[in-house]
Coordinates of C-alpha atoms and ligand atoms in Angstrom, one line a residue:
M1069 CA 44.0 11.1 -28.6
S1070 CA 42.2 14.3 -27.7
N1071 CA 40.3 14.1 -24.2
D1072 CA 37.1 15.0 -26.7
A1073 CA 37.8 11.7 -28.3
Q1074 CA 38.8 9.8 -25.2
T1075 CA 35.7 10.2 -22.9
S1076 CA 33.1 9.6 -25.7
T1077 CA 34.6 5.8 -25.5
L1078 CA 34.3 6.2 -22.0
T1079 CA 31.3 5.4 -19.8
D1080 CA 31.3 5.9 -16.3
G1081 CA 29.3 4.4 -13.1
F1082 CA 26.8 6.8 -13.1
H1083 CA 25.5 6.4 -16.5
L1084 CA 25.7 2.0 -16.0
V1085 CA 23.2 3.3 -12.8
I1086 CA 21.1 4.6 -15.3
D1087 CA 20.9 3.1 -18.6
A1088 CA 20.8 -0.1 -16.6
L1089 CA 17.4 1.3 -14.8
K1090 CA 16.0 2.4 -18.4
L1091 CA 16.6 -0.2 -20.1
N1092 CA 14.6 -2.5 -17.7
G1093 CA 11.9 0.2 -18.0
I1094 CA 12.0 2.0 -14.5
S1095 CA 11.9 5.9 -15.4
N1096 CA 10.5 7.1 -11.9
I1097 CA 13.1 7.6 -9.0
Y1098 CA 11.9 8.7 -6.0
G1099 CA 14.1 9.8 -3.4
L1100 CA 16.4 12.6 -1.7
P1101 CA 19.9 13.9 -3.0
G1102 CA 22.3 14.3 -1.1
I1103 CA 26.6 13.5 -1.3
P1104 CA 27.1 10.8 -2.6
V1105 CA 23.8 10.8 -4.5
T1106 CA 24.1 14.7 -5.8
D1107 CA 25.1 14.0 -9.2
L1108 CA 23.3 10.7 -10.1
T1109 CA 19.8 12.5 -9.6
R1110 CA 21.1 15.1 -11.4
M1111 CA 22.3 13.3 -14.4
M1112 CA 19.1 10.9 -13.8
Q1113 CA 16.8 13.7 -14.9
A1114 CA 19.1 14.8 -17.9
E1115 CA 18.0 11.5 -19.3
G1116 CA 14.9 11.6 -19.3
M1117 CA 14.3 10.0 -15.9
R1118 CA 11.2 11.5 -13.5
V1119 CA 13.3 12.5 -10.5
I1120 CA 10.8 12.3 -7.5
S1121 CA 12.5 14.5 -5.2
F1122 CA 11.4 14.6 -1.0
R1123 CA 11.6 16.3 1.9
H1124 CA 12.1 13.4 4.2
E1125 CA 13.9 9.6 3.0
A1126 CA 10.5 8.1 4.3
N1127 CA 8.4 9.7 2.1
A1128 CA 10.1 9.2 -1.0
G1129 CA 10.7 5.5 0.9
N1130 CA 6.4 4.9 1.3
A1131 CA 6.5 6.6 -2.6
A1132 CA 9.2 3.5 -4.0
A1133 CA 6.1 1.1 -2.3
I1134 CA 3.2 2.2 -3.4
A1135 CA 4.7 2.4 -7.2
G1136 CA 5.9 -1.3 -6.3
F1137 CA 1.8 -2.0 -5.5
M1138 CA 0.4 0.1 -8.9
N1139 CA 3.3 -1.4 -11.2
G1140 CA 5.2 -4.5 -10.1
A1141 CA 2.8 -7.4 -12.0
K1142 CA 4.1 -5.5 -15.2
G1143 CA 8.1 -6.8 -14.4
V1144 CA 8.8 -2.6 -12.9
P1145 CA 9.8 -2.3 -9.1
G1146 CA 9.8 1.0 -7.6
V1147 CA 12.7 2.4 -6.6
C1148 CA 14.2 4.8 -4.1
L1149 CA 17.2 6.4 -3.5
T1150 CA 19.1 7.8 -0.6
V1151 CA 22.5 9.2 0.7
S1152 CA 23.8 6.9 3.1
A1153 CA 23.6 6.0 6.8
P1154 CA 21.1 8.5 8.4
G1155 CA 19.7 8.9 4.8
F1156 CA 19.2 5.2 4.1
L1157 CA 18.0 4.9 7.3
N1158 CA 15.0 7.3 7.0
A1159 CA 14.1 4.6 4.0
L1160 CA 14.7 1.6 5.4
V1161 CA 11.1 1.7 7.3
A1162 CA 9.6 1.6 3.9
L1163 CA 11.9 -1.0 2.4
A1164 CA 10.5 -3.2 5.9
N1165 CA 7.0 -2.4 5.3
A1166 CA 6.9 -2.8 1.3
T1167 CA 8.7 -6.9 2.2
T1168 CA 6.3 -7.2 5.0
N1169 CA 2.9 -6.1 1.9
C1170 CA 4.8 -7.8 -0.8
W1171 CA 5.4 -5.2 -2.6
P1172 CA 8.2 -4.9 -4.7
M1173 CA 11.2 -1.9 -4.2
I1174 CA 14.4 -1.1 -4.5
L1175 CA 16.0 0.9 -2.3
I1176 CA 19.4 1.8 -3.2
S1177 CA 21.6 3.7 -1.4
G1178 CA 24.8 5.2 -1.6
S1179 CA 27.9 4.7 0.6
S1180 CA 30.8 5.1 2.1
E1181 CA 34.4 3.5 1.8
R1182 CA 34.2 0.0 2.0
E1183 CA 37.7 -0.3 3.3
I1184 CA 37.6 2.7 6.3
V1185 CA 33.5 1.2 7.1
D1186 CA 35.2 -2.1 7.6
L1187 CA 37.6 -1.3 9.1
S1188 CA 35.4 1.3 12.0
Q1189 CA 37.7 4.2 11.4
G1190 CA 35.1 6.7 11.3
D1191 CA 34.5 7.5 7.7
Y1192 CA 31.8 10.7 6.8
E1193 CA 28.1 8.8 8.0
E1194 CA 29.7 5.6 8.0
M1195 CA 27.7 2.4 8.5
D1196 CA 27.6 -1.1 7.5
Q1197 CA 24.3 -0.7 4.8
L1198 CA 24.0 -3.9 3.4
A1199 CA 24.3 -5.8 6.7
I1200 CA 21.4 -3.4 7.7
A1201 CA 19.0 -4.0 5.3
K1202 CA 19.2 -7.3 4.7
P1203 CA 17.2 -8.8 7.9
L1204 CA 14.5 -5.9 6.9
C1205 CA 14.2 -7.4 3.0
K1206 CA 13.8 -9.9 0.8
A1207 CA 17.3 -10.1 -0.8
A1208 CA 20.1 -7.5 -0.3
F1209 CA 23.3 -6.7 -2.9
R1210 CA 26.2 -4.5 -3.1
V1211 CA 28.6 -3.9 -5.8
L1212 CA 31.9 -2.6 -6.2
N1213 CA 32.8 -2.6 -9.7
A1214 CA 31.5 -0.6 -12.1
E1215 CA 31.5 -4.2 -14.5
D1216 CA 29.0 -5.8 -12.7
I1217 CA 26.4 -3.1 -12.4
G1218 CA 24.0 -4.4 -14.9
V1219 CA 23.6 -7.7 -13.3
G1220 CA 23.3 -5.9 -9.9
I1221 CA 20.4 -4.2 -11.4
A1222 CA 19.2 -7.4 -12.9
R1223 CA 19.3 -9.2 -9.2
A1224 CA 17.3 -6.5 -7.8
I1225 CA 14.8 -6.4 -9.9
R1226 CA 14.3 -10.1 -9.8
A1227 CA 14.7 -10.2 -6.8
A1228 CA 12.0 -7.7 -6.3
V1229 CA 9.0 -8.6 -8.7
S1230 CA 9.7 -12.4 -9.2
G1231 CA 8.1 -15.3 -6.4
R1232 CA 6.1 -13.0 -3.9
P1233 CA 7.5 -9.2 -4.2
G1234 CA 8.9 -7.3 -1.7
G1235 CA 12.0 -4.8 -1.1
V1236 CA 15.9 -5.4 -2.3
Y1237 CA 18.4 -3.7 -1.0
L1238 CA 21.1 -2.2 -4.0
D1239 CA 24.5 -0.7 -2.7
L1240 CA 26.6 1.7 -4.0
P1241 CA 29.6 2.7 -3.0
A1242 CA 30.4 6.0 -3.7
K1243 CA 33.7 5.2 -5.6
L1244 CA 32.1 3.1 -7.8
F1245 CA 29.9 6.7 -9.3
S1246 CA 33.0 7.7 -10.9
Q1247 CA 34.7 4.8 -11.8
T1248 CA 35.7 4.1 -15.8
M1249 CA 35.2 1.6 -18.1
D1250 CA 35.3 1.4 -22.4
A1251 CA 32.0 2.3 -23.2
A1252 CA 30.6 -0.2 -25.6
A1253 CA 32.0 -2.9 -23.0
G1254 CA 29.2 -1.3 -20.6
K1255 CA 26.4 -1.7 -22.5
A1256 CA 27.5 -4.7 -23.1
S1257 CA 28.0 -5.1 -19.9
L1258 CA 23.8 -4.5 -18.9
I1259 CA 21.6 -7.0 -19.1
K1260 CA 17.7 -6.2 -20.2
V1261 CA 15.6 -9.1 -17.7
V1262 CA 13.5 -11.4 -18.9
D1263 CA 9.9 -12.0 -18.1
P1264 CA 11.2 -10.2 -14.3
A1265 CA 7.7 -11.4 -13.2
P1266 CA 7.4 -15.5 -14.2
R1267 CA 4.3 -16.7 -13.8
Q1268 CA 3.7 -19.2 -11.8
I1269 CA 1.3 -22.3 -13.9
P1270 CA -0.2 -24.1 -10.4
A1271 CA -0.7 -28.3 -10.2
P1272 CA -3.7 -29.4 -12.5
E1273 CA -4.7 -31.9 -9.4
S1274 CA -4.4 -28.7 -6.8
I1275 CA -6.9 -27.4 -8.5
T1276 CA -9.2 -30.4 -8.6
R1277 CA -8.6 -30.2 -5.7
A1278 CA -10.0 -27.1 -4.9
L1279 CA -12.9 -27.1 -6.8
N1280 CA -13.6 -29.9 -5.8
L1281 CA -14.3 -28.9 -2.2
L1282 CA -16.0 -26.1 -4.0
K1283 CA -18.2 -27.4 -5.5
G1284 CA -19.7 -29.3 -2.8
A1285 CA -19.4 -26.2 -0.5
K1286 CA -22.9 -24.9 0.5
K1287 CA -21.7 -22.0 2.1
P1288 CA -18.8 -21.4 -0.4
L1289 CA -16.7 -17.3 -0.1
I1290 CA -14.1 -15.8 -1.9
L1291 CA -11.8 -14.0 0.4
L1292 CA -9.8 -11.1 -2.3
G1293 CA -6.6 -9.8 -0.6
K1294 CA -4.4 -6.9 -2.4
G1295 CA -2.5 -9.7 -3.4
A1296 CA -5.3 -10.4 -5.6
A1297 CA -4.9 -6.5 -6.5
Y1298 CA -1.9 -6.4 -7.2
A1299 CA -1.6 -9.0 -9.8
Q1300 CA -4.1 -7.2 -12.1
A1301 CA -5.4 -9.9 -12.9
D1302 CA -8.5 -8.2 -13.2
K1303 CA -10.7 -9.3 -15.7
D1304 CA -10.3 -13.3 -14.2
I1305 CA -11.1 -12.3 -11.3
Q1306 CA -14.4 -10.6 -11.9
A1307 CA -15.2 -14.2 -14.2
L1308 CA -14.1 -16.2 -11.2
V1309 CA -16.5 -14.4 -8.9
E1310 CA -19.7 -14.2 -11.3
K1311 CA -19.1 -17.3 -13.2
T1312 CA -20.1 -19.3 -9.4
G1313 CA -21.9 -16.7 -8.2
I1314 CA -20.4 -17.0 -4.9
P1315 CA -20.4 -14.0 -2.3
Y1316 CA -17.2 -12.5 -1.8
L1317 CA -15.7 -9.9 0.9
P1318 CA -13.5 -7.4 -0.7
M1319 CA -10.1 -6.8 1.0
S1320 CA -9.1 -3.0 2.1
M1321 CA -6.8 -2.2 -0.8
A1322 CA -8.5 -5.3 -2.6
K1323 CA -11.3 -3.2 -3.0
G1324 CA -12.7 -1.9 -6.4
I1325 CA -11.3 -5.7 -8.0
L1326 CA -14.7 -5.6 -8.7
P1327 CA -16.8 -2.1 -7.6
D1328 CA -17.9 -2.1 -3.7
T1329 CA -21.3 -1.6 -5.4
H1330 CA -21.5 -5.2 -6.6
P1331 CA -24.7 -7.3 -5.9
Q1332 CA -22.2 -10.4 -5.0
S1333 CA -20.7 -7.6 -2.7
A1334 CA -20.6 -9.0 1.0
A1335 CA -18.7 -6.6 3.0
A1336 CA -22.4 -5.6 3.9
A1337 CA -22.9 -8.3 6.0
R1338 CA -19.0 -9.6 6.8
S1339 CA -20.3 -10.3 10.1
F1340 CA -22.3 -12.2 9.1
V1341 CA -20.5 -14.4 6.2
L1342 CA -16.6 -15.1 8.4
P1343 CA -18.7 -17.6 10.6
E1344 CA -21.4 -18.9 8.8
A1345 CA -18.9 -20.2 5.5
D1346 CA -17.6 -23.7 5.1
V1347 CA -15.7 -23.0 2.5
V1348 CA -13.5 -20.2 2.1
L1349 CA -11.4 -19.5 -1.4
L1350 CA -8.8 -16.9 -0.3
I1351 CA -6.9 -14.9 -3.5
G1352 CA -3.7 -13.5 -2.7
A1353 CA -5.0 -12.7 1.6
R1354 CA -3.1 -14.0 4.4
L1355 CA -5.3 -15.9 7.3
N1356 CA -2.9 -12.6 9.5
W1357 CA -4.1 -10.3 11.9
L1358 CA -6.3 -9.1 9.5
L1359 CA -8.6 -11.8 8.9
S1360 CA -8.9 -13.0 13.1
H1361 CA -5.9 -15.9 12.2
G1362 CA -8.5 -17.7 10.3
K1363 CA -9.9 -18.9 13.6
G1364 CA -11.3 -17.8 16.8
K1365 CA -14.9 -15.7 17.5
T1366 CA -14.6 -13.6 13.9
W1367 CA -14.8 -17.0 12.3
G1368 CA -17.1 -18.7 14.7
G1369 CA -14.8 -20.5 16.4
K1370 CA -15.6 -20.9 20.7
D1371 CA -13.2 -19.2 21.6
H1372 CA -9.9 -16.7 20.6
K1373 CA -8.4 -19.6 19.5
D1374 CA -11.4 -22.1 18.3
W1375 CA -11.0 -23.4 15.1
G1376 CA -14.4 -22.4 13.0
G1377 CA -15.2 -25.4 10.7
Q1378 CA -14.3 -24.1 7.4
K1379 CA -12.2 -25.9 4.9
F1380 CA -9.5 -23.3 3.1
I1381 CA -8.8 -23.5 -0.1
Q1382 CA -5.3 -20.8 -1.0
I1383 CA -4.2 -19.4 -4.3
D1384 CA -0.5 -17.9 -3.8
I1385 CA 2.6 -17.9 -5.1
A1386 CA 4.7 -17.6 -1.6
S1387 CA 3.8 -22.2 -0.3
T1388 CA 5.2 -20.7 2.5
E1389 CA 1.9 -19.4 3.5
F1390 CA -0.6 -22.3 3.6
D1391 CA -1.1 -23.8 6.9
S1392 CA 0.7 -20.5 8.3
N1393 CA -1.9 -20.0 10.9
V1394 CA -4.7 -23.1 10.2
R1395 CA -5.5 -25.8 7.7
I1396 CA -5.3 -25.5 4.7
D1397 CA -7.2 -27.9 2.6
A1398 CA -6.5 -26.8 -0.7
P1399 CA -3.5 -25.0 -1.3
I1400 CA -3.2 -23.6 -5.1
A1401 CA 0.3 -22.6 -5.1
G1402 CA 0.8 -20.5 -8.0
D1403 CA 0.9 -16.6 -9.4
I1404 CA -2.9 -15.8 -9.2
G1405 CA -3.5 -14.8 -12.4
S1406 CA -2.7 -18.6 -14.3
C1407 CA -4.7 -19.8 -11.1
V1408 CA -7.7 -18.1 -11.8
S1409 CA -7.9 -19.2 -14.7
A1410 CA -6.5 -22.3 -14.8
M1411 CA -9.8 -22.7 -12.3
L1412 CA -12.2 -20.6 -14.2
A1413 CA -11.2 -23.7 -17.1
G1414 CA -12.0 -25.5 -14.7
I1415 CA -15.8 -24.4 -14.1
G1416 CA -17.0 -24.4 -17.6
N1417 CA -19.8 -22.7 -17.7
S1418 CA -22.0 -25.1 -16.2
W1419 CA -21.2 -24.3 -12.4
T1420 CA -23.9 -24.3 -9.9
K1421 CA -24.7 -21.8 -8.2
P1422 CA -24.4 -21.8 -4.7
P1423 CA -27.9 -22.2 -2.8
A1424 CA -30.0 -19.9 -2.8
D1425 CA -30.6 -20.0 1.3
W1426 CA -26.9 -18.8 1.4
T1427 CA -27.4 -16.1 -1.0
N1428 CA -30.7 -14.7 0.0
A1429 CA -29.9 -14.5 4.4
I1430 CA -26.8 -12.2 2.9
N1431 CA -28.0 -9.8 1.5
D1432 CA -31.2 -10.1 3.4
K1433 CA -28.5 -8.6 5.8
K1434 CA -26.5 -7.0 3.3
T1435 CA -30.1 -4.7 2.9
K1436 CA -30.5 -4.6 6.6
N1437 CA -26.8 -2.9 7.8
I1438 CA -26.8 -1.0 4.1
A1439 CA -30.2 0.9 5.3
K1440 CA -28.0 1.0 9.1
M1441 CA -25.8 3.3 7.2
A1442 CA -28.0 5.7 5.7
E1443 CA -29.7 6.8 8.3
T1444 CA -26.6 7.7 9.7
L1445 CA -24.3 8.6 7.2
A1446 CA -27.9 10.8 5.8
K1447 CA -27.5 12.6 9.2
D1448 CA -25.9 16.6 9.4
P1449 CA -24.7 17.0 12.8
K1450 CA -22.0 20.2 13.8
P1451 CA -19.3 20.2 14.1
M1452 CA -19.0 17.1 10.9
N1453 CA -18.3 13.8 12.8
F1454 CA -16.3 10.9 10.2
H1455 CA -20.4 9.4 8.8
S1456 CA -20.9 12.4 7.5
A1457 CA -17.8 14.1 5.5
L1458 CA -17.7 10.5 4.2
N1459 CA -20.3 10.7 3.0
V1460 CA -19.4 13.6 0.9
V1461 CA -16.3 11.3 0.0
R1462 CA -18.1 8.8 -1.4
D1463 CA -20.4 10.4 -3.3
I1464 CA -17.1 12.2 -4.7
F1465 CA -15.5 8.7 -5.2
K1466 CA -19.1 7.6 -7.1
A1467 CA -18.9 10.9 -9.4
H1468 CA -14.9 10.3 -10.2
P1469 CA -14.2 6.7 -10.1
D1470 CA -11.5 7.0 -12.0
T1471 CA -10.0 9.2 -8.7
L1472 CA -7.0 7.0 -6.4
L1473 CA -7.6 7.5 -3.0
V1474 CA -4.8 7.3 -0.2
N1475 CA -6.7 6.5 3.6
E1476 CA -4.2 6.6 7.0
G1477 CA -5.4 7.3 10.6
A1478 CA -7.4 4.7 12.9
N1479 CA -11.6 5.7 12.3
A1480 CA -10.3 7.8 9.6
L1481 CA -8.7 4.7 8.2
D1482 CA -11.8 1.9 9.4
F1483 CA -14.5 4.2 8.5
T1484 CA -13.4 5.7 5.2
R1485 CA -12.8 1.8 3.8
S1486 CA -16.3 1.0 5.1
I1487 CA -18.7 4.3 3.6
V1488 CA -16.1 5.1 0.4
D1489 CA -17.2 2.6 -2.2
M1490 CA -14.1 1.9 -5.1
Y1491 CA -15.2 1.3 -8.5
K1492 CA -11.9 0.4 -10.2
P1493 CA -9.0 -2.1 -9.1
R1494 CA -5.8 -1.0 -7.7
K1495 CA -7.6 2.6 -6.8
R1496 CA -7.0 3.1 -2.6
L1497 CA -3.7 2.9 -1.7
D1498 CA -3.9 2.7 2.3
V1499 CA -2.0 1.4 5.7
G1500 CA -1.5 -1.9 5.1
T1501 CA -0.2 -5.4 6.7
W1502 CA 1.6 -3.2 9.5
G1503 CA -1.3 -0.1 9.8
V1504 CA 1.9 2.0 9.6
M1505 CA 1.0 5.6 9.9
G1506 CA 3.1 7.9 8.3
I1507 CA 2.7 6.6 3.9
G1508 CA -0.8 8.8 3.1
M1509 CA 2.2 11.5 1.2
G1510 CA 4.7 10.0 0.3
F1511 CA 1.5 7.4 -1.4
A1512 CA 0.0 10.0 -2.4
V1513 CA 2.6 11.6 -4.4
A1514 CA 3.6 8.7 -6.2
A1515 CA -0.3 8.1 -6.8
A1516 CA -0.4 10.9 -9.2
V1517 CA 3.2 10.3 -10.3
E1518 CA 2.3 6.9 -12.0
S1519 CA -1.4 7.7 -12.5
N1520 CA -1.7 10.6 -13.7
Q1521 CA -4.9 10.6 -12.0
R1522 CA -5.9 12.8 -9.5
V1523 CA -5.6 11.8 -6.3
V1524 CA -7.4 12.4 -2.9
A1525 CA -5.5 11.6 0.4
V1526 CA -7.7 11.2 3.1
C1527 CA -6.0 11.6 6.2
G1528 CA -6.0 11.3 10.0
D1529 CA -4.7 14.6 12.0
S1530 CA -2.2 12.1 13.8
A1531 CA -1.1 10.4 10.7
F1532 CA -1.3 13.1 8.7
G1533 CA 1.6 15.0 10.8
F1534 CA 3.6 11.2 10.2
S1535 CA 4.7 13.0 6.0
G1536 CA 2.9 16.9 6.2
M1537 CA 6.5 18.6 4.8
E1538 CA 5.5 16.4 1.6
V1539 CA 2.8 19.3 1.3
E1540 CA 5.8 20.8 -0.3
T1541 CA 6.8 18.5 -2.8
I1542 CA 2.7 18.4 -3.6
A1543 CA 3.3 21.4 -4.4
R1544 CA 6.6 21.6 -6.1
Y1545 CA 5.4 19.4 -9.2
N1546 CA 2.6 20.5 -9.1
L1547 CA 0.7 17.9 -8.8
P1548 CA -3.3 17.1 -8.4
V1549 CA -3.2 16.0 -4.6
C1550 CA -6.1 16.9 -2.8
V1551 CA -5.8 16.1 0.9
V1552 CA -8.1 16.3 3.1
I1553 CA -7.0 15.8 6.9
F1554 CA -10.0 14.8 9.4
N1555 CA -8.7 16.8 12.2
N1556 CA -10.4 16.1 15.4
N1557 CA -7.5 17.4 17.4
G1558 CA -5.2 14.4 18.5
V1559 CA -4.5 10.5 18.0
Y1560 CA -7.7 9.1 18.0
R1561 CA -9.9 11.9 19.3
G1562 CA -8.6 15.5 21.0
T1563 CA -10.4 15.2 24.3
D1564 CA -7.9 13.9 26.6
V1565 CA -6.8 14.7 29.6
N1566 CA -4.2 15.3 31.7
P1567 CA -5.0 13.0 34.5
T1568 CA -2.0 14.8 37.4
G1569 CA -3.6 18.1 36.0
G1570 CA -0.4 19.8 35.4
A1571 CA 0.7 22.0 32.5
D1572 CA 1.8 19.6 29.8
V1573 CA -1.5 18.1 27.7
A1574 CA -2.4 14.5 27.7
P1575 CA 0.5 12.5 25.8
T1576 CA -2.7 12.1 22.4
V1577 CA -4.0 15.4 21.7
F1578 CA -2.9 18.3 19.6
V1579 CA -3.0 22.3 19.4
K1580 CA -7.0 22.6 18.9
D1581 CA -8.3 23.9 16.4
A1582 CA -4.7 23.5 14.0
R1583 CA -5.1 25.6 11.1
Y1584 CA -3.1 22.9 8.8
E1585 CA -4.9 24.2 5.2
K1586 CA -2.4 26.8 6.2
L1587 CA 0.0 24.5 5.4
M1588 CA -0.6 24.1 1.8
E1589 CA -1.3 27.8 1.5
A1590 CA 2.6 28.3 2.1
F1591 CA 3.9 26.8 -0.9
G1592 CA 1.3 28.5 -3.3
G1593 CA -1.6 25.5 -2.6
V1594 CA -4.9 25.9 -2.0
G1595 CA -5.9 25.8 1.2
V1596 CA -9.5 25.2 2.4
Y1597 CA -10.8 25.0 6.1
A1598 CA -14.6 23.1 6.0
Q1599 CA -16.8 22.7 9.2
T1600 CA -19.7 21.8 6.8
T1601 CA -20.3 18.6 5.2
A1602 CA -20.7 22.1 2.1
E1603 CA -17.5 22.7 2.2
L1604 CA -15.9 20.0 2.0
R1605 CA -17.6 18.7 -0.7
K1606 CA -17.3 22.5 -2.6
G1607 CA -13.1 21.9 -1.9
I1608 CA -12.7 18.2 -2.8
E1609 CA -14.7 19.5 -6.1
D1610 CA -12.5 22.2 -6.9
A1611 CA -9.7 20.4 -6.5
L1612 CA -11.1 17.4 -8.3
K1613 CA -12.0 20.5 -11.3
S1614 CA -9.0 22.7 -10.8
G1615 CA -5.7 19.7 -10.6
K1616 CA -4.5 21.7 -7.7
P1617 CA -2.8 20.6 -4.9
T1618 CA -5.1 21.5 -2.6
L1619 CA -5.3 20.6 1.7
I1620 CA -8.2 20.8 2.7
N1621 CA -8.7 20.9 7.3
A1622 CA -12.4 19.4 7.7
I1623 CA -13.1 19.8 11.1
I1624 CA -14.2 16.4 12.6
D1625 CA -16.2 16.8 16.1
E1626 CA -13.5 16.2 18.7
T1627 CA -15.7 13.8 20.7
A1628 CA -16.1 12.3 17.4
G1629 CA -12.9 9.5 17.2
T1630 CA -12.7 5.8 19.0
E1631 CA -9.7 4.7 20.7
S1632 CA -7.4 2.9 18.2
G1633 CA -10.1 2.7 15.7
R1634 CA -11.8 -0.7 15.0
I1635 CA -8.6 -2.7 16.9
T1636 CA -9.4 -1.5 20.5
S1637 CA -9.4 -5.3 21.2
L1638 CA -5.5 -4.8 20.6
N1639 CA -4.8 -2.7 23.5
P1640 CA -3.1 -4.6 25.9
A1641 CA -5.2 -4.7 29.1
A1642 CA -4.0 -2.6 32.3
A1643 CA -3.5 -5.7 35.2
L1644 CA -3.4 -2.9 37.7
K1645 CA -5.8 0.0 38.6
K1646 CA -4.2 2.8 40.1
Ligands
ADP345 P1 -4.4 -8.9 1.8 O1 -3.8 -7.5 3.7 O2 -5.0 -6.9 1.2 O3 -5.7 -10.0 3.5 P2 -1.3 -9.5 2.1 O4 -1.1 -8.8 1.8 O5 -1.7 -9.9 3.6 O6 -3.4 -9.6 1.7 O7 -1.3 -11.5 1.4 C1 -1.6 -10.7 0.0 C2 -0.6 -12.1 -0.9 O8 -0.6 -12.4 -2.0 C3 -0.1 -12.7 -0.1 O9 0.7 -14.1 0.5 C4 1.3 -12.8 -1.2 O10 2.6 -14.3 -1.4 C5 0.8 -13.3 -2.8 N1 0.9 -12.1 -3.7 C6 0.8 -11.2 -4.3 N2 1.4 -11.3 -5.2 C7 0.6 -12.1 -5.6 C8 1.0 -12.9 -7.2 N3 1.1 -12.7 -8.0 N4 0.8 -14.6 -7.1 C9 0.0 -15.0 -6.8 N5 0.4 -14.1 -5.0 C10 1.2 -13.3 -4.7
TZD346 N1 3.8 4.9 14.1 C1 3.5 4.3 13.4 C2 5.0 4.2 12.6 N2 1.8 3.9 13.1 C3 1.2 3.3 13.7 N3 0.1 2.6 13.7 C4 1.8 4.1 15.1 C5 2.1 5.1 15.3 C6 0.2 4.2 16.3 N4 -0.5 5.0 15.4 C7 -2.2 4.3 14.7 O1 -2.3 2.7 14.4 S1 -3.5 5.2 14.4 C8 -2.3 6.4 14.5 C9 -1.4 6.1 15.4 C10 -0.4 7.0 15.8 C11 -3.2 8.1 14.4 C12 -4.8 7.9 15.5 O2 -4.9 9.2 14.6 P1 -5.5 10.1 13.7 O3 -6.8 9.1 13.5 O4 -5.5 11.1 13.9 O5 -4.5 10.4 12.1 P2 -8.2 9.6 14.4 O6 -8.8 9.4 13.0 O7 -8.8 10.9 14.6 O8 -8.3 8.0 14.4

């Protein structure tokens, strides 16, 4: 047989990995090349996949994680590809973060020779990656033989997107890639996963129990979490809220499932509705720290651990979530789409709306708080503060509701969340359950790649620094991303001083008046130095018009932030004052 004839009937590990991913609708890879995956990235591109190459794996991992949030409900996880040991470790924070946030992501890392690694003989980038990944993700697999690649990728996809979504690690040792096998047998070994995220239909009695509880409520409240955004059951969720007439609160990444301007949104009366509500329906939201564990003063409890008296209905795909913090009186185990549509069917057309004294009281609070906020937003101080700068961002999102918003920082996060209204689902991507800094540029890249829409990333100057080098990636792929850095000279603010009077600045302080916009200019993008709201407005509007990679250095009063933004109370207080 000639060489040509021989190669045409063979396939190899590289191509089987690519074919298996493509067969399952995975077309975007976020990664960073190097031994042993350099050729894999080349071949992926040659085979028509979009390979986005990053400057650091942490950012590629974050990109894959948020791609999973955006597409997981359609059965497609985000995929990150890295080299062995250090590259793998760099992406591991993102994998753990994806798992914590219930986002489906597969981290594929090349690894070194098993027989050397397992005898600790000191291979190039030696590490038992599978063992290290395991406790940090939902599932971890290793494929040793080319004929198992189809199964390995199918298992990784199912583990990532089915049930409660999460991160999956897939270990591909270097030797796998060059293994050959008969091409027809290779093709036959691949698996197109049928129904990767199967519906989980709730038990009818769980729906009846929940509806009975909700019917008797005098002060009902719906809480929408990012699980509700993830599930892409937008129409049914909107219908449930509107048919019942129950006021609702969106968690950060659930903003926009219904427009934030919706008359039933109780967001502007949050601190009133949480302690007052008597029955709370949680849809894809956990009663974790972000909701004060469902108890304590936030919920009207006497002390920080006391129950406020609310009854909870919780829709979640993971039944282990129920009762994790307080009693769940009506758990509904199932996927949000199926659960909400079953509730809608049970509600029919004759639901009695909540008592008017409840909805009127909420509306009174809202009106007062919105008027107070409008007064603050109308001010235009020099230098800008968070409110005046965000007033600009708020106007821009109102006029461009399809734009995606990436958001990280402390004050830059908290103020943006409460000031900038979202009008459509899954447009707000942020630091999530961990409040992790560094998601900014990775999320921005994936947001642009996955959505084909404009992206605005509002980042604190500290937050931006974690992923700042990826402005080169944004410029290189010519992505329509406008990064807005709220530059207040440090972590939280820029005013701390070194108490010793020494030459080092305080731990929270950065170089004053740093010219971040030049970073983007260095790579051929547009840099804007914005000292006024007019300059900021023009900068963002120009970026949205042109679609050019843009970085706006928005100068914010360095005294404007507060320590830790809205979670100052989580800072341990020193027991001893020295
Ligand atoms: P938030 O931070 O917005 O409050 P969380 O991340 O705490 O939201 O909660 C999301 C919840 O949604 C998780 O408990 C997860 O199990 C659940 N979830 C995710 N996807 C689905 C789905 N398709 N159906 C039902 N529950 C889901
Ligand atoms: N490291 C990581 C990975 N995540 C974190 N959340 C932190 C450190 C601690 N941290 C916060 O929680 S917010 C923040 C840090 C370092 C930065 C706040 O400063 P900023 O934003 O400039 O980004 P503001 O607007 O000035 O508050």
